[in-house]
Short mmCIF file of C-alpha atoms in Angstrom, two decimals:
data_model
loop_
_atom_site.label_atom_id
_atom_site.label_comp_id
_atom_site.label_asym_id
_atom_site.label_seq_id
_atom_site.Cartn_x
_atom_site.Cartn_y
_atom_site.Cartn_z
CA MET A 1 -14.68 -13.56 -47.03
CA GLN A 2 -12.62 -10.61 -48.02
CA GLN A 3 -9.10 -9.79 -46.86
CA LEU A 4 -9.26 -6.81 -44.49
CA THR A 5 -7.53 -3.67 -45.91
CA ALA A 6 -6.91 -0.19 -44.80
CA GLN A 7 -10.20 0.75 -46.56
CA HIS A 8 -12.16 -1.41 -44.11
CA PHE A 9 -10.62 0.27 -41.17
CA THR A 10 -11.08 3.71 -42.66
CA GLU A 11 -14.81 2.93 -42.94
CA ARG A 12 -14.95 1.72 -39.39
CA LEU A 13 -13.24 4.87 -38.23
CA ARG A 14 -15.71 6.96 -40.24
CA ARG A 15 -18.62 5.18 -38.64
CA GLY A 16 -17.09 5.65 -35.20
CA ALA A 17 -16.60 9.29 -35.70
CA ALA A 18 -20.16 9.67 -36.86
CA GLN A 19 -21.48 7.92 -33.79
CA ALA A 20 -19.34 10.16 -31.57
CA ARG A 21 -20.68 13.23 -33.34
CA VAL A 22 -24.29 12.16 -32.97
CA ALA A 23 -23.84 11.38 -29.28
CA GLY A 24 -22.20 14.82 -28.65
CA PHE A 25 -18.66 13.69 -28.11
CA ASP A 26 -15.58 15.48 -29.45
CA ALA A 27 -13.71 12.21 -29.95
CA LEU A 28 -13.42 8.53 -29.21
CA LEU A 29 -10.37 7.50 -27.15
CA VAL A 30 -9.58 4.00 -28.18
CA ALA A 31 -7.34 1.89 -25.93
CA PRO A 32 -5.52 -1.40 -26.49
CA GLY A 33 -7.92 -4.26 -26.38
CA PRO A 34 -10.79 -5.32 -28.63
CA ASP A 35 -11.65 -1.75 -29.49
CA LEU A 36 -8.19 -0.98 -30.88
CA ALA A 37 -8.07 -4.27 -32.73
CA TYR A 38 -11.38 -3.38 -34.33
CA PHE A 39 -10.55 0.17 -35.38
CA ALA A 40 -6.76 -0.04 -35.90
CA ASP A 41 -5.88 -3.81 -36.33
CA TYR A 42 -3.37 -3.38 -33.60
CA LEU A 43 -2.72 -4.90 -30.22
CA PRO A 44 0.61 -3.90 -28.56
CA ILE A 45 2.57 -6.44 -26.66
CA ALA A 46 2.57 -4.27 -23.47
CA THR A 47 -0.67 -2.53 -22.63
CA THR A 48 -0.01 -1.17 -19.13
CA GLU A 49 2.67 1.29 -18.18
CA ARG A 50 3.23 2.92 -21.62
CA ILE A 51 0.22 4.68 -23.13
CA THR A 52 -1.02 3.76 -26.58
CA LEU A 53 -4.20 5.59 -27.58
CA LEU A 54 -6.08 6.12 -30.83
CA VAL A 55 -7.94 9.48 -30.91
CA VAL A 56 -10.87 9.39 -33.32
CA PRO A 57 -12.25 12.97 -33.58
CA ALA A 58 -15.81 13.57 -34.41
CA GLU A 59 -14.35 15.85 -37.14
CA GLY A 60 -10.91 15.47 -38.48
CA GLU A 61 -8.17 12.86 -38.95
CA PRO A 62 -7.70 10.00 -36.51
CA THR A 63 -4.35 9.90 -34.76
CA MET A 64 -2.69 7.13 -32.66
CA ILE A 65 -0.05 8.00 -30.20
CA VAL A 66 2.42 5.14 -29.39
CA PRO A 67 5.67 4.59 -27.61
CA VAL A 68 8.53 5.22 -30.09
CA LEU A 69 9.78 1.68 -29.51
CA GLU A 70 6.54 0.32 -30.86
CA HIS A 71 6.14 2.77 -33.72
CA ASP A 72 7.16 0.23 -36.50
CA SER A 73 4.77 -2.38 -35.16
CA ALA A 74 1.84 0.02 -35.04
CA ALA A 75 2.64 1.13 -38.65
CA ALA A 76 2.80 -2.46 -39.97
CA THR A 77 -0.79 -3.51 -39.74
CA ARG A 78 -3.58 -3.95 -42.27
CA ALA A 79 -4.84 -0.52 -41.17
CA THR A 80 -1.82 1.29 -42.36
CA GLY A 81 -2.81 4.61 -43.89
CA ALA A 82 -6.21 4.74 -42.12
CA PHE A 83 -4.82 7.06 -39.33
CA HIS A 84 -1.83 9.18 -38.55
CA ILE A 85 0.76 7.95 -35.98
CA VAL A 86 2.74 10.08 -33.52
CA ASP A 87 5.06 8.72 -30.88
CA TRP A 88 6.63 9.64 -27.56
CA SER A 89 9.85 8.51 -25.83
CA ASP A 90 10.69 7.04 -22.56
CA GLY A 91 11.82 9.86 -20.10
CA GLU A 92 9.09 12.26 -21.25
CA ASP A 93 5.73 12.86 -19.74
CA GLU A 94 3.55 10.86 -22.21
CA TYR A 95 0.41 12.67 -21.13
CA VAL A 96 1.69 15.97 -22.51
CA PRO A 97 1.80 14.90 -26.21
CA THR A 98 -1.40 12.83 -25.66
CA ALA A 99 -3.31 15.79 -24.19
CA ALA A 100 -2.15 17.91 -27.05
CA LEU A 101 -4.27 15.76 -29.33
CA LEU A 102 -7.43 16.72 -27.36
CA GLU A 103 -9.49 19.79 -26.69
CA PRO A 104 -8.86 20.99 -23.14
CA SER A 105 -12.61 21.14 -22.30
CA GLY A 106 -13.74 18.43 -24.67
CA ARG A 107 -16.14 15.56 -24.03
CA TYR A 108 -14.68 12.07 -24.80
CA ALA A 109 -15.96 8.53 -24.98
CA VAL A 110 -13.33 6.19 -23.71
CA SER A 111 -12.67 2.48 -24.18
CA ASP A 112 -13.69 0.43 -21.19
CA ALA A 113 -10.20 -1.14 -21.42
CA LEU A 114 -8.23 2.08 -20.88
CA TRP A 115 -6.16 1.64 -17.72
CA ALA A 116 -7.17 3.89 -14.80
CA MET A 117 -3.55 5.20 -14.52
CA HIS A 118 -3.80 6.57 -18.07
CA LEU A 119 -7.24 8.09 -17.63
CA LEU A 120 -6.16 9.72 -14.45
CA GLY A 121 -2.99 11.04 -16.17
CA LEU A 122 -5.18 12.65 -18.86
CA GLN A 123 -7.57 14.06 -16.29
CA GLN A 124 -4.63 15.69 -14.57
CA LYS A 125 -3.57 17.40 -17.73
CA LEU A 126 -7.15 18.27 -18.84
CA PRO A 127 -9.02 19.12 -15.70
CA GLU A 128 -11.96 20.55 -17.55
CA ALA A 129 -12.45 17.59 -19.95
CA ARG A 130 -15.23 15.08 -19.41
CA PHE A 131 -14.97 11.35 -20.05
CA ALA A 132 -17.59 8.55 -20.38
CA ALA A 133 -17.07 4.80 -20.86
CA PHE A 134 -18.01 3.25 -24.27
CA SER A 135 -20.24 0.69 -22.55
CA ARG A 136 -22.37 3.53 -21.07
CA ALA A 137 -22.08 6.22 -23.65
CA LEU A 138 -21.91 4.30 -26.89
CA PRO A 139 -22.85 0.66 -26.18
CA MET A 140 -23.74 -0.07 -29.80
CA LEU A 141 -20.38 1.25 -31.22
CA ARG A 142 -19.46 -2.22 -32.56
CA ALA A 143 -22.80 -3.88 -32.22
CA VAL A 144 -23.85 -3.72 -35.91
CA LYS A 145 -21.63 -6.04 -38.01
CA ASP A 146 -20.93 -5.56 -41.74
CA ALA A 147 -21.06 -8.43 -44.24
CA ASP A 148 -17.40 -9.30 -43.86
CA GLU A 149 -17.72 -9.48 -40.06
CA ILE A 150 -20.76 -11.68 -40.33
CA ASP A 151 -18.90 -14.06 -42.65
CA ARG A 152 -16.09 -14.30 -40.14
CA LEU A 153 -18.51 -14.99 -37.30
CA ALA A 154 -20.20 -17.64 -39.41
CA ALA A 155 -16.91 -19.33 -40.05
CA ALA A 156 -16.07 -19.35 -36.39
CA GLY A 157 -19.57 -20.76 -35.66
CA ALA A 158 -19.13 -23.53 -38.23
CA ALA A 159 -15.74 -24.41 -36.64
CA ALA A 160 -17.41 -24.66 -33.23
CA ASP A 161 -20.08 -26.77 -34.76
CA ALA A 162 -17.52 -29.14 -36.19
CA THR A 163 -15.89 -29.31 -32.70
CA PHE A 164 -19.21 -30.34 -31.15
CA GLU A 165 -19.76 -33.04 -33.76
CA ASP A 166 -16.33 -34.41 -33.00
CA ILE A 167 -16.73 -34.30 -29.21
CA LEU A 168 -19.76 -36.52 -29.45
CA GLY A 169 -17.41 -39.27 -30.47
CA VAL A 170 -15.09 -39.11 -27.39
CA ARG A 171 -15.71 -41.08 -24.25
CA PHE A 172 -17.24 -39.15 -21.29
CA ALA A 173 -17.94 -41.82 -18.59
CA GLY A 174 -14.99 -42.49 -16.47
CA ARG A 175 -13.08 -39.41 -17.60
CA THR A 176 -12.76 -36.09 -15.77
CA GLU A 177 -14.27 -32.77 -16.82
CA LEU A 178 -10.77 -31.46 -17.36
CA GLU A 179 -9.98 -34.26 -19.77
CA VAL A 180 -13.16 -33.51 -21.87
CA ALA A 181 -12.34 -29.76 -21.70
CA ALA A 182 -8.86 -30.49 -23.07
CA ASP A 183 -10.49 -32.34 -25.97
CA LEU A 184 -12.66 -29.32 -26.69
CA ASP A 185 -9.70 -27.05 -26.61
CA ARG A 186 -7.72 -29.25 -29.00
CA LEU A 187 -10.69 -29.64 -31.35
CA LEU A 188 -11.39 -25.90 -31.53
CA ARG A 189 -7.83 -25.33 -32.49
CA GLU A 190 -7.78 -28.14 -35.05
CA HIS A 191 -10.80 -26.53 -36.66
CA GLY A 192 -9.06 -23.16 -36.99
CA HIS A 193 -9.34 -21.25 -33.69
CA SER A 194 -6.30 -19.23 -32.77
CA GLN A 195 -7.58 -18.64 -29.26
CA VAL A 196 -9.78 -20.69 -26.98
CA ASP A 197 -11.55 -18.52 -24.38
CA PHE A 198 -13.55 -21.07 -22.47
CA THR A 199 -14.38 -24.77 -22.30
CA VAL A 200 -17.12 -25.22 -19.74
CA VAL A 201 -17.78 -28.89 -18.97
CA GLY A 202 -20.42 -29.06 -16.22
CA SER A 203 -21.30 -32.59 -15.27
CA GLY A 204 -24.08 -33.66 -12.89
CA PRO A 205 -24.46 -31.07 -10.10
CA ASN A 206 -21.73 -28.91 -11.62
CA GLY A 207 -24.04 -28.19 -14.56
CA ALA A 208 -26.15 -26.12 -12.18
CA ASN A 209 -23.35 -23.50 -12.24
CA PRO A 210 -23.58 -21.62 -15.55
CA HIS A 211 -19.94 -20.63 -15.45
CA HIS A 212 -18.52 -23.76 -13.91
CA GLU A 213 -14.81 -24.24 -14.56
CA ALA A 214 -14.03 -27.75 -15.56
CA GLY A 215 -12.51 -29.65 -12.62
CA ASP A 216 -11.41 -33.05 -11.58
CA ARG A 217 -14.86 -34.49 -11.08
CA THR A 218 -15.21 -37.86 -12.87
CA ILE A 219 -18.13 -37.97 -15.30
CA ALA A 220 -20.36 -41.00 -14.54
CA GLU A 221 -23.07 -42.93 -16.21
CA GLY A 222 -26.33 -41.08 -15.71
CA ASP A 223 -24.81 -37.62 -15.80
CA ILE A 224 -26.27 -34.81 -17.79
CA VAL A 225 -23.37 -32.58 -19.01
CA VAL A 226 -23.44 -28.97 -20.17
CA LEU A 227 -20.81 -28.14 -22.77
CA ASP A 228 -20.19 -24.43 -23.37
CA PHE A 229 -17.15 -23.53 -25.50
CA GLY A 230 -15.71 -20.91 -27.79
CA GLY A 231 -12.92 -18.52 -28.72
CA LEU A 232 -11.50 -16.52 -31.57
CA MET A 233 -10.89 -17.52 -35.16
CA ASP A 234 -9.52 -15.03 -37.65
CA GLY A 235 -10.20 -12.30 -35.06
CA TYR A 236 -13.87 -13.11 -34.50
CA GLY A 237 -15.67 -15.16 -31.87
CA SER A 238 -17.51 -18.44 -31.46
CA ASP A 239 -19.73 -19.44 -28.51
CA THR A 240 -22.06 -22.35 -28.39
CA THR A 241 -23.63 -24.55 -25.71
CA ARG A 242 -25.10 -28.00 -26.06
CA THR A 243 -26.25 -30.34 -23.34
CA VAL A 244 -25.49 -34.06 -23.58
CA HIS A 245 -26.33 -37.13 -21.43
CA VAL A 246 -24.23 -40.13 -20.53
CA GLY A 247 -26.65 -42.95 -21.07
CA GLU A 248 -30.45 -42.60 -20.83
CA PRO A 249 -31.92 -39.48 -19.21
CA THR A 250 -34.57 -39.62 -16.54
CA ASP A 251 -38.11 -38.31 -17.28
CA GLU A 252 -37.42 -35.12 -15.32
CA GLU A 253 -34.16 -34.44 -17.16
CA HIS A 254 -35.89 -34.96 -20.45
CA GLU A 255 -38.73 -32.66 -19.41
CA VAL A 256 -36.37 -29.85 -18.29
CA PHE A 257 -34.37 -30.17 -21.48
CA GLU A 258 -37.54 -29.89 -23.59
CA ILE A 259 -38.56 -26.70 -21.74
CA VAL A 260 -35.18 -25.05 -22.43
CA LYS A 261 -35.42 -26.19 -26.04
CA ARG A 262 -38.83 -24.60 -26.48
CA ALA A 263 -37.64 -21.41 -24.83
CA GLN A 264 -34.62 -21.20 -27.12
CA GLN A 265 -36.77 -21.73 -30.18
CA ALA A 266 -39.38 -19.22 -29.03
CA ALA A 267 -36.68 -16.55 -28.42
CA PHE A 268 -35.11 -17.17 -31.81
CA GLU A 269 -38.47 -16.81 -33.57
CA SER A 270 -39.07 -13.49 -31.78
CA VAL A 271 -35.92 -11.79 -33.26
CA ALA A 272 -36.85 -9.10 -35.71
CA VAL A 273 -35.55 -5.72 -36.68
CA GLY A 274 -37.13 -3.07 -34.43
CA VAL A 275 -38.03 -5.39 -31.57
CA PRO A 276 -36.48 -4.14 -28.21
CA LEU A 277 -33.59 -6.31 -27.20
CA GLN A 278 -35.21 -6.94 -23.82
CA GLU A 279 -38.10 -8.69 -25.57
CA ILE A 280 -35.98 -11.67 -26.58
CA ASP A 281 -35.15 -12.24 -22.92
CA ARG A 282 -38.78 -11.89 -21.95
CA VAL A 283 -40.02 -14.40 -24.50
CA ALA A 284 -37.61 -17.12 -23.34
CA ARG A 285 -38.18 -16.33 -19.67
CA ALA A 286 -41.92 -16.59 -20.10
CA VAL A 287 -41.68 -20.19 -21.49
CA ILE A 288 -39.50 -21.26 -18.54
CA ARG A 289 -41.58 -19.40 -16.03
CA ASP A 290 -44.82 -20.82 -17.29
CA ALA A 291 -43.37 -24.35 -17.00
CA GLY A 292 -42.63 -23.68 -13.28
CA TYR A 293 -38.90 -23.16 -13.41
CA GLY A 294 -38.68 -19.38 -13.51
CA ASP A 295 -36.57 -19.14 -10.35
CA PHE A 296 -33.96 -21.37 -12.01
CA PHE A 297 -33.21 -19.22 -15.09
CA ILE A 298 -30.68 -17.03 -13.39
CA HIS A 299 -28.94 -15.07 -16.19
CA ARG A 300 -29.74 -12.89 -19.17
CA VAL A 301 -30.76 -14.75 -22.37
CA GLY A 302 -27.95 -13.41 -24.49
CA HIS A 303 -24.89 -11.21 -25.35
CA GLY A 304 -23.34 -9.78 -28.40
CA ILE A 305 -20.31 -11.30 -30.04
CA GLY A 306 -17.69 -9.99 -32.47
CA THR A 307 -13.98 -9.34 -31.82
CA THR A 308 -14.69 -10.58 -28.28
CA THR A 309 -16.94 -13.46 -27.24
CA HIS A 310 -18.96 -11.14 -24.93
CA GLU A 311 -19.84 -7.57 -25.97
CA PRO A 312 -22.87 -5.40 -26.56
CA PRO A 313 -25.72 -5.74 -27.34
CA TYR A 314 -27.01 -7.51 -24.28
CA LEU A 315 -30.41 -9.25 -24.38
CA VAL A 316 -31.58 -8.46 -20.86
CA GLU A 317 -34.54 -6.88 -19.05
CA GLY A 318 -34.22 -3.09 -19.26
CA GLU A 319 -32.41 -2.93 -22.58
CA GLU A 320 -34.89 -1.01 -24.61
CA LEU A 321 -32.73 -0.38 -27.72
CA PRO A 322 -34.14 -1.92 -30.90
CA ILE A 323 -32.61 -4.77 -32.77
CA GLU A 324 -30.82 -3.62 -35.89
CA ALA A 325 -29.98 -5.66 -38.95
CA GLY A 326 -26.41 -6.91 -38.58
CA MET A 327 -26.52 -7.35 -34.79
CA CYS A 328 -25.04 -10.74 -33.74
CA PHE A 329 -25.77 -12.20 -30.39
CA SER A 330 -26.31 -15.38 -28.45
CA ILE A 331 -29.67 -16.89 -27.41
CA GLU A 332 -28.96 -19.22 -24.51
CA PRO A 333 -31.70 -19.89 -21.94
CA GLY A 334 -31.08 -22.39 -19.24
CA ILE A 335 -32.46 -24.07 -16.15
CA TYR A 336 -30.19 -24.72 -13.23
CA LEU A 337 -31.30 -26.95 -10.34
CA PRO A 338 -28.81 -26.46 -7.48
CA GLY A 339 -27.04 -29.63 -6.37
CA ARG A 340 -28.65 -31.63 -9.18
CA PHE A 341 -28.08 -30.70 -12.82
CA GLY A 342 -28.34 -27.92 -15.42
CA VAL A 343 -29.48 -27.54 -19.01
CA ARG A 344 -28.52 -24.83 -21.51
CA ILE A 345 -28.81 -24.48 -25.29
CA GLU A 346 -27.00 -21.72 -27.05
CA ASP A 347 -26.69 -20.45 -30.66
CA ILE A 348 -25.22 -17.32 -32.12
CA VAL A 349 -27.79 -15.58 -34.15
CA VAL A 350 -27.57 -12.68 -36.63
CA ALA A 351 -30.51 -10.30 -37.09
CA ALA A 352 -31.51 -9.50 -40.67
CA GLU A 353 -34.28 -7.73 -42.41
CA ASP A 354 -36.09 -11.05 -42.96
CA GLY A 355 -35.80 -12.21 -39.39
CA ALA A 356 -32.91 -14.12 -37.80
CA HIS A 357 -30.32 -16.63 -38.98
CA ARG A 358 -28.48 -19.08 -36.81
CA LEU A 359 -24.66 -19.20 -36.96
CA ASN A 360 -24.69 -22.56 -35.06
CA ASN A 361 -26.48 -25.39 -36.76
CA THR A 362 -25.81 -28.58 -34.88
CA SER A 363 -28.82 -30.52 -33.59
CA ARG A 364 -30.48 -29.03 -30.52
CA GLU A 365 -31.60 -32.37 -29.29
CA LEU A 366 -30.38 -34.09 -26.14
CA HIS A 367 -27.45 -36.11 -27.42
CA LEU A 368 -26.61 -39.39 -25.74
CA VAL A 369 -22.88 -40.04 -25.27
CA GLN A 370 -20.83 -42.91 -23.88
#
């Protein structure tokens, strides 16, 4: 894994400008959040009332405008030299120098994270300009990862795998979901994560809620438990789900688990360059539907991952864009029986010319815990 340098960010900016140009935009307007971290290695402490904006023109030099009190911080990143920095001072209308970086009647793709107050301020200064959100106009802007990014995602995935192996050794029965979630948080950090984004512990009937927040329910003998956890390590995300059982499962629980396992494997095997993203969802859904549980698979089969744990591409019906080598995304089918239990299995997968490779490699069997 290489140390990121200004050259890495220069190349990212070059690719972003090229995508803007092909899509017919005059520039990308990159706001604080995952987009600015990706293109400029920068995330200001305050992201609200003072505008910070990186302008990446389709042709020409990228420029970031920042409050003068944050100039030194913006200039002291690994991306130093990849773009020009200008600043503005408290007391002046910040939208005047920001608008001066843009064409009055230009067409701009804008970070989803740009605050409405700033977009409205720019619209007031540039009434003839047109703006479109990244997620709609350039959904694949950060979707294809380079080798270094894949290495970082692989390292984060390995840390999440190590966390799962460790959590199998803790006691579940008689402890609350919150206590097990705290163990997951601690273990992710011990294995190198700087940020934990979620620690879903859905026991018994709570497992039928895909985004259940761990609560004070006490896990009991006989519970099936969905564990979904991840966060950021060295700036890149992890996200994995495994389902465990406290004691021996019933025949029905075992049957449902095996259906989800088959669906996950079938979806993984269907990943190939050129295949429409929606096809991976269709393959997993067909396995579950044919087994009689189609009404209980209630979410898309996957999402992209990178500098955030959820980002494009999305593997969902209606997404006809083809898979490209370097795309990294989850494959996570599930079955959720309301009031009873749920099952989900999730791996992060990277698409390659020779098929797909998993970045999560712990066993996908139904693990028995105490």
